[in-house]
């Protein structure tokens, strides 16, 4: 397989790189206390990045998942918080609306996503059920001419900023995964409340939200039945977007590590000339190359959503790689790596997010293990493409 970027992709990446390496780099520290990076998001909107995943008929660029991965990687090389904010315009949220919402809701929300004026949030996790989806208790009761939503969601990104919340909910109390649907929530509707806020080690804020007797138009219930399977299809996009942030973080930390070991002299020579340090650099480079290959391959399968098996493997591999690489990058900085004087501590903290959000590693390993077990042929070995 050969991955070659065309001229348009190269031009887009050059523009994003310029913006990230100059303006975003100078502002990284600003977003560490939970301040939302509106300024960066607006600038990404101006160069077209936020519309990359919005379908062309709604004014976007309708670009493939791989292009979004490449762009998020560039942003995350500099600023984790901005990459996470931009992901909301390119990830599952946007694709759920584009694929499942009625036309007037698409027209209400998608054009604003392109400029950064409309921010989307996704609400899956509940206080007592994150990975345990079958135990979600948030429920939507269907009435003749409206629906009523009740429930609590937690650890939600962009809860204070979003204009539309994509909420996974039971429909009429139906049990199990099959009973889950999806409702779009405008936070100005009576009954919406942010009930707790958590500042994270990555810099951004997460929040708990309560929906109390929220009366919503019937059309906002965009998926009524067997929603979880359809939502998970779209969610495979997130399983490529999330690791693109991890990949960028790892590359950003790696660049800082190489710069540092070339300039830091001890025992009369740069630390990068010592074999033990060079091996660390080699291991970091090797890990980044491996993760990048599987992630790009998984993203390339999208039609419109990526293959679940490859997306899960790419996510596990890249998220875990980023934790190891950012940790080693910090290690070669010595004690200075632990201070906020060098960007490497920012990358290290951000990287910890990957294995938790967007499908935790353990759950994805379950998915991969099940697929291998079920698909394994009685009379031979698995080979490329068989899965
Ligand atoms: C930065 C960040 C942003 C987030 N943003 C959002 C958001 O916008 N919207 C949203 O809905 N959620 C969001 N989340 C929440 C995230 O999706 C959940 O934390 C995640 O799904 C895990 O759920 P949990 O925290 O309830 O862990 P639990 O489900 O309680 O799991 C605890 C541990 O057990 C492991 N585990 C689960 N199943 C198994 C198994 N079968 N075998 C072995 N181990 C297992 C899990 O992987 C985890 O390590 C965010 C999280 C983070 C860190």
Coordinates of C-alpha atoms and ligand atoms in Angstrom, one line a residue:
X1 CA 0.0 0.0 0.0
X2 CA 1.2 3.4 -0.9
X3 CA 0.0 6.6 0.8
X4 CA 0.6 9.6 -1.3
X5 CA -0.9 13.0 -0.5
X6 CA -2.3 14.9 -3.5
X7 CA -1.6 18.6 -4.0
X8 CA -4.8 19.7 -2.3
X9 CA -4.1 17.7 0.8
X10 CA -0.5 19.0 0.9
X11 CA -1.7 22.6 0.6
X12 CA -4.3 22.1 3.3
X13 CA -1.7 20.6 5.7
X14 CA 0.8 23.3 5.0
X15 CA -1.8 26.0 5.9
X16 CA -2.8 24.2 9.1
X17 CA 0.8 23.6 10.0
X18 CA 1.6 27.3 9.6
X19 CA -1.4 28.3 11.7
X20 CA -0.6 25.8 14.4
X21 CA 3.1 26.3 14.6
X22 CA 2.8 30.1 14.8
X23 CA -0.4 31.3 16.4
X24 CA -1.5 28.2 18.3
X25 CA 1.9 27.6 19.7
X26 CA 2.0 31.1 21.2
X27 CA -1.3 30.5 23.0
X28 CA -1.0 26.9 24.3
X29 CA -0.7 28.0 28.0
X30 CA -3.9 30.1 27.7
X31 CA -6.2 27.0 27.5
X32 CA -4.7 25.1 30.4
X33 CA -7.3 26.3 33.0
X34 CA -10.3 25.2 31.1
X35 CA -10.7 28.3 28.9
X36 CA -12.3 27.3 25.6
X37 CA -10.0 28.0 22.6
X38 CA -12.6 30.1 20.6
X39 CA -9.8 32.1 18.9
X40 CA -8.1 29.0 17.5
X41 CA -11.4 27.4 16.5
X42 CA -12.5 30.6 14.6
X43 CA -9.2 30.6 12.7
X44 CA -9.6 26.9 11.8
X45 CA -13.1 27.8 10.6
X46 CA -11.6 30.6 8.4
X47 CA -9.3 28.2 6.6
X48 CA -12.1 25.7 6.0
X49 CA -10.9 23.0 8.4
X50 CA -14.1 22.8 10.5
X51 CA -16.2 22.2 7.4
X52 CA -14.1 19.3 6.2
X53 CA -16.5 16.6 7.4
X54 CA -19.7 18.6 6.7
X55 CA -21.4 17.3 3.4
X56 CA -21.0 19.5 0.4
X57 CA -24.8 20.0 0.1
X58 CA -24.6 21.8 3.5
X59 CA -21.8 24.0 2.5
X60 CA -18.9 21.9 3.8
X61 CA -16.1 20.2 2.0
X62 CA -17.3 16.6 2.4
X63 CA -13.8 15.3 2.8
X64 CA -12.9 11.7 3.7
X65 CA -12.0 10.6 7.3
X66 CA -8.3 10.3 6.4
X67 CA -8.0 14.0 5.6
X68 CA -9.6 14.9 8.9
X69 CA -7.1 12.6 10.6
X70 CA -4.2 14.3 8.9
X71 CA -5.4 17.8 10.0
X72 CA -6.1 16.9 13.6
X73 CA -2.7 15.3 13.8
X74 CA -1.1 18.6 12.8
X75 CA -3.1 20.6 15.3
X76 CA -2.4 18.2 18.2
X77 CA 1.3 18.4 17.4
X78 CA 1.0 21.8 19.1
X79 CA -2.2 22.1 21.1
X80 CA -4.2 19.2 22.6
X81 CA -7.0 21.4 23.8
X82 CA -7.6 22.9 20.3
X83 CA -7.4 19.5 18.6
X84 CA -10.1 18.2 21.0
X85 CA -12.3 21.2 20.3
X86 CA -11.8 20.8 16.5
X87 CA -12.6 17.1 16.7
X88 CA -16.2 18.0 17.6
X89 CA -16.6 19.4 14.1
X90 CA -15.1 16.4 12.4
X91 CA -16.0 13.5 14.6
X92 CA -19.0 11.4 15.4
X93 CA -21.3 14.3 16.4
X94 CA -21.2 15.9 13.0
X95 CA -21.6 12.5 11.2
X96 CA -24.5 11.4 13.3
X97 CA -26.4 14.6 12.4
X98 CA -25.3 14.4 8.7
X99 CA -26.4 10.7 8.4
X100 CA -29.4 10.4 10.6
X101 CA -31.1 13.8 11.3
X102 CA -34.0 15.2 9.2
X103 CA -33.2 17.9 6.7
X104 CA -34.3 20.9 8.7
X105 CA -32.1 19.9 11.7
X106 CA -29.2 19.4 9.3
X107 CA -29.8 22.9 8.0
X108 CA -30.1 24.3 11.5
X109 CA -26.8 22.9 12.8
X110 CA -24.4 22.0 10.1
X111 CA -23.7 25.4 8.4
X112 CA -22.6 26.9 11.8
X113 CA -20.2 24.0 12.4
X114 CA -18.2 25.1 9.4
X115 CA -17.5 28.5 10.9
X116 CA -17.1 27.5 14.5
X117 CA -20.3 29.3 15.5
X118 CA -22.1 26.0 16.2
X119 CA -20.4 23.7 18.7
X120 CA -21.5 20.1 19.1
X121 CA -21.3 17.8 22.1
X122 CA -22.0 14.1 22.5
X123 CA -23.6 12.6 25.6
X124 CA -23.1 8.9 26.1
X125 CA -21.5 8.4 29.5
X126 CA -23.7 8.2 32.6
X127 CA -22.5 8.4 36.3
X128 CA -23.0 4.7 36.8
X129 CA -22.6 3.4 33.2
X130 CA -19.8 4.4 30.8
X131 CA -18.7 1.3 29.0
X132 CA -21.7 -0.5 30.4
X133 CA -24.0 0.8 27.7
X134 CA -26.8 -1.7 28.5
X135 CA -27.3 0.0 31.8
X136 CA -27.9 3.6 30.5
X137 CA -30.9 5.0 32.3
X138 CA -31.5 8.3 30.4
X139 CA -34.9 7.9 28.8
X140 CA -37.1 9.6 26.2
X141 CA -40.8 9.1 26.4
X142 CA -42.6 9.5 23.0
X143 CA -45.9 11.5 23.1
X144 CA -48.1 12.2 20.1
X145 CA -46.6 15.5 19.2
X146 CA -43.4 15.8 21.3
X147 CA -40.9 13.8 23.3
X148 CA -39.8 14.2 26.9
X149 CA -36.2 13.5 28.0
X150 CA -35.0 12.7 31.6
X151 CA -31.5 11.6 32.7
X152 CA -28.0 12.5 33.7
X153 CA -24.9 12.4 31.6
X154 CA -21.3 12.9 32.8
X155 CA -17.7 13.6 31.8
X156 CA -19.1 15.6 28.8
X157 CA -16.7 17.7 26.8
X158 CA -17.8 21.3 25.7
X159 CA -20.9 21.2 28.0
X160 CA -20.6 25.0 28.6
X161 CA -20.0 25.9 25.0
X162 CA -22.1 23.5 22.9
X163 CA -25.2 24.6 20.9
X164 CA -26.4 21.1 20.2
X165 CA -26.1 17.9 22.4
X166 CA -26.4 14.5 20.7
X167 CA -27.8 12.4 23.5
X168 CA -27.8 8.6 23.6
X169 CA -31.1 7.7 25.3
X170 CA -33.5 4.8 25.9
X171 CA -36.7 5.3 24.0
X172 CA -39.9 4.6 26.0
X173 CA -37.8 2.6 28.6
X174 CA -37.0 -0.2 26.2
X175 CA -34.2 -2.3 27.7
X176 CA -30.7 -3.4 26.4
X177 CA -28.6 -2.0 23.7
X178 CA -31.5 -2.4 21.2
X179 CA -33.6 0.1 23.3
X180 CA -31.1 2.9 22.7
X181 CA -31.9 5.8 20.4
X182 CA -30.6 9.3 19.9
X183 CA -32.1 12.8 20.6
X184 CA -30.8 16.2 19.7
X185 CA -31.0 18.7 22.5
X186 CA -30.8 22.5 22.4
X187 CA -29.4 23.7 25.8
X188 CA -31.7 26.7 25.9
X189 CA -34.7 24.3 26.3
X190 CA -36.1 24.4 29.9
X191 CA -34.9 21.4 31.9
X192 CA -31.2 21.6 30.9
X193 CA -28.7 22.1 33.6
X194 CA -24.9 21.7 34.0
X195 CA -24.7 20.2 37.5
X196 CA -21.0 19.6 38.0
X197 CA -17.7 20.7 36.3
X198 CA -14.4 18.8 36.4
X199 CA -11.1 20.3 35.3
X200 CA -8.9 17.7 33.7
X201 CA -5.2 17.0 33.6
X202 CA -5.3 17.7 29.8
X203 CA -6.5 21.3 30.4
X204 CA -10.1 21.1 29.2
X205 CA -13.2 20.9 31.3
X206 CA -15.7 18.1 31.5
X207 CA -19.2 18.4 33.0
X208 CA -22.2 16.6 34.3
X209 CA -25.5 17.5 32.8
X210 CA -29.1 16.9 33.9
X211 CA -32.1 16.7 31.6
X212 CA -35.2 17.2 33.7
X213 CA -38.6 16.8 32.0
X214 CA -37.2 18.3 28.8
X215 CA -40.0 18.7 26.3
X216 CA -38.5 18.5 22.8
X217 CA -40.0 18.4 19.2
X218 CA -40.7 14.8 18.0
X219 CA -38.3 15.3 15.1
X220 CA -35.4 15.8 17.5
X221 CA -35.6 12.1 18.3
X222 CA -33.5 11.3 15.3
X223 CA -33.0 7.6 16.0
X224 CA -35.9 5.7 17.7
X225 CA -34.8 2.1 17.6
X226 CA -31.9 -0.2 17.4
X227 CA -29.9 3.0 17.6
X228 CA -26.9 1.7 19.3
X229 CA -25.7 -0.3 16.3
X230 CA -26.2 2.7 13.9
X231 CA -24.6 5.1 16.4
X232 CA -21.6 2.8 16.8
X233 CA -21.2 2.8 13.0
X234 CA -20.8 6.5 13.1
X235 CA -18.7 6.2 16.2
X236 CA -16.0 4.3 14.3
X237 CA -15.1 7.7 12.9
X238 CA -14.4 8.8 16.4
X239 CA -12.1 5.8 16.8
X240 CA -9.9 7.3 14.1
X241 CA -10.2 10.9 15.2
X242 CA -9.3 10.3 18.8
X243 CA -6.0 8.5 17.9
X244 CA -5.1 11.2 15.4
X245 CA -4.9 13.5 18.4
X246 CA -2.8 10.9 20.2
X247 CA -0.5 10.6 17.2
X248 CA -0.1 14.4 17.0
X249 CA 0.7 14.6 20.7
X250 CA 3.3 11.9 20.4
X251 CA 4.9 13.6 17.4
X252 CA 4.9 16.9 19.1
X253 CA 6.6 15.4 22.2
X254 CA 9.1 13.5 20.0
X255 CA 10.1 16.7 18.2
X256 CA 10.7 18.4 21.6
X257 CA 12.7 15.4 22.7
X258 CA 15.0 15.4 19.7
X259 CA 15.5 19.2 20.0
X260 CA 16.4 18.8 23.6
X261 CA 18.9 15.9 23.3
X262 CA 20.7 17.7 20.6
X263 CA 21.2 20.8 22.7
X264 CA 21.6 19.5 26.3
X265 CA 25.2 18.7 27.1
X266 CA 26.3 16.6 30.1
X267 CA 29.7 15.0 30.6
X268 CA 31.0 17.3 27.9
X269 CA 28.7 16.1 25.0
X270 CA 25.1 16.3 23.9
X271 CA 22.9 13.7 25.6
X272 CA 21.7 12.6 22.1
X273 CA 25.1 11.1 21.4
X274 CA 24.7 8.6 24.2
X275 CA 23.6 5.2 23.1
X276 CA 20.9 4.8 25.8
X277 CA 19.3 8.1 24.7
X278 CA 19.6 7.2 21.0
X279 CA 17.8 4.0 21.6
X280 CA 15.0 5.9 23.3
X281 CA 14.8 8.2 20.2
X282 CA 14.9 5.1 17.9
X283 CA 12.1 3.4 19.9
X284 CA 10.0 6.6 19.9
X285 CA 10.4 6.9 16.1
X286 CA 9.6 3.2 15.6
X287 CA 6.4 3.4 17.7
X288 CA 5.2 6.6 15.9
X289 CA 5.8 5.0 12.4
X290 CA 3.9 1.8 13.3
X291 CA 0.9 3.7 14.8
X292 CA 0.8 6.1 11.9
X293 CA 0.6 3.3 9.4
X294 CA -2.3 1.4 11.1
X295 CA -4.2 4.6 11.8
X296 CA -4.0 5.9 8.2
X297 CA -5.0 2.4 6.9
X298 CA -8.0 2.3 9.2
X299 CA -9.1 5.8 8.2
X300 CA -8.7 4.9 4.5
X301 CA -11.4 2.2 4.9
X302 CA -14.1 4.7 5.7
X303 CA -17.1 4.4 3.4
X304 CA -18.7 6.4 4.9
X305 CA -17.5 5.0 8.3
X306 CA -14.2 3.2 9.0
X307 CA -14.0 -0.6 9.4
X308 CA -14.7 -1.3 13.2
X309 CA -11.9 -3.9 13.5
X310 CA -9.2 -1.8 12.0
X311 CA -10.4 1.3 13.8
X312 CA -10.3 -0.5 17.1
X313 CA -6.8 -1.8 16.5
X314 CA -5.6 1.6 15.3
X315 CA -7.1 3.3 18.4
X316 CA -5.6 0.9 20.9
X317 CA -2.2 1.0 19.2
X318 CA -2.0 4.8 18.8
X319 CA -3.4 5.7 22.2
X320 CA -1.0 3.4 24.0
X321 CA 1.9 4.4 21.9
X322 CA 1.3 8.1 22.8
X323 CA 1.4 7.4 26.5
X324 CA 4.8 5.6 26.1
X325 CA 6.3 8.1 23.7
X326 CA 5.3 11.2 25.6
X327 CA 6.6 9.6 28.8
X328 CA 10.0 8.8 27.2
X329 CA 10.1 12.3 25.7
X330 CA 9.7 13.7 29.1
X331 CA 12.3 11.3 30.6
X332 CA 15.0 12.5 28.2
X333 CA 14.4 16.1 29.4
X334 CA 15.5 15.1 32.9
X335 CA 13.9 17.0 35.8
X336 CA 13.1 20.0 33.5
X337 CA 10.6 17.7 31.7
X338 CA 8.5 17.7 34.9
X339 CA 8.2 21.5 34.9
X340 CA 5.9 23.6 32.8
X341 CA 8.9 25.4 31.3
X342 CA 9.0 22.8 28.4
X343 CA 6.0 21.8 26.3
X344 CA 6.7 18.2 26.9
X345 CA 4.7 18.1 30.1
X346 CA 1.7 19.4 28.2
X347 CA 1.9 16.6 25.7
X348 CA 2.3 14.0 28.5
X349 CA -0.8 15.1 30.3
X350 CA -2.9 15.3 27.1
X351 CA -1.8 11.9 25.9
X352 CA -3.4 10.2 29.0
X353 CA -6.9 11.0 27.6
X354 CA -6.6 8.6 24.6
X355 CA -7.1 5.2 26.2
X356 CA -10.2 6.5 28.1
X357 CA -12.3 8.6 25.8
X358 CA -14.0 7.5 22.5
X359 CA -14.0 3.8 23.5
X360 CA -11.8 2.6 26.3
X361 CA -8.9 0.3 25.4
X362 CA -10.3 -2.7 27.3
X363 CA -13.7 -2.5 25.5
X364 CA -11.9 -2.3 22.2
X365 CA -9.7 -5.3 23.0
X366 CA -13.0 -7.2 23.7
X367 CA -14.2 -6.2 20.2
X368 CA -11.0 -7.2 18.5
X369 CA -10.7 -10.5 20.4
X370 CA -14.3 -11.4 19.6
X371 CA -13.9 -10.7 15.9
X372 CA -10.7 -12.8 15.7
X373 CA -12.4 -15.7 17.7
X374 CA -15.5 -15.6 15.5
X375 CA -13.8 -15.2 12.2
X376 CA -10.9 -17.6 12.7
X377 CA -11.1 -20.3 10.0
X378 CA -11.0 -24.0 11.1
X379 CA -8.7 -24.9 8.3
X380 CA -6.0 -22.2 8.0
X381 CA -4.5 -19.0 9.2
X382 CA -5.9 -15.5 9.0
X383 CA -4.2 -13.5 6.3
X384 CA -4.3 -9.8 5.2
X385 CA -7.8 -8.6 4.4
X386 CA -9.6 -11.7 5.8
X387 CA -10.8 -9.9 8.9
Ligands
LIG1 C1 -11.0 13.8 28.2 C2 -12.3 13.0 28.2 C3 -13.4 13.5 27.4 C4 -14.6 12.8 27.4 N1 -15.6 13.3 26.7 C5 -16.8 12.6 26.7 C6 -17.9 13.2 26.0 O1 -17.8 14.2 25.4 N2 -19.1 12.5 26.0 C7 -19.2 11.3 26.7 O2 -20.3 10.7 26.7 N3 -18.2 10.8 27.4 C8 -17.0 11.4 27.5 N4 -15.9 10.9 28.2 C9 -16.1 9.8 29.0 C10 -15.6 8.5 28.4 O3 -16.3 8.2 27.3 C11 -15.7 7.4 29.5 O4 -14.9 7.8 30.6 C12 -15.4 6.0 29.0 O5 -16.4 5.6 28.1 C13 -15.3 5.0 30.1 O6 -16.4 5.0 30.9 P1 -16.3 5.1 32.5 O7 -15.4 6.3 32.8 O8 -17.6 5.1 33.1 O9 -15.5 3.8 33.0 P2 -16.1 2.4 33.4 O10 -17.1 2.0 32.4 O11 -16.5 2.5 34.8 O12 -14.8 1.5 33.2 C14 -13.8 1.5 34.2 C15 -12.6 0.7 33.7 O13 -13.0 -0.7 33.4 C16 -12.6 -1.0 32.0 N5 -13.5 -2.0 31.5 C17 -14.7 -1.8 30.9 N6 -15.2 -3.0 30.4 C18 -14.3 -3.9 30.7 C19 -14.2 -5.3 30.4 N7 -15.2 -6.0 29.8 N8 -13.1 -6.0 30.8 C20 -12.1 -5.3 31.4 N9 -12.1 -4.0 31.7 C21 -13.2 -3.3 31.3 C22 -12.7 0.3 31.3 O14 -12.0 0.3 30.1 C23 -12.1 1.3 32.3 O15 -10.7 1.2 32.3 C24 -14.7 11.6 28.2 C25 -13.6 11.1 28.9 C26 -12.4 11.8 28.9 C27 -11.3 11.3 29.7

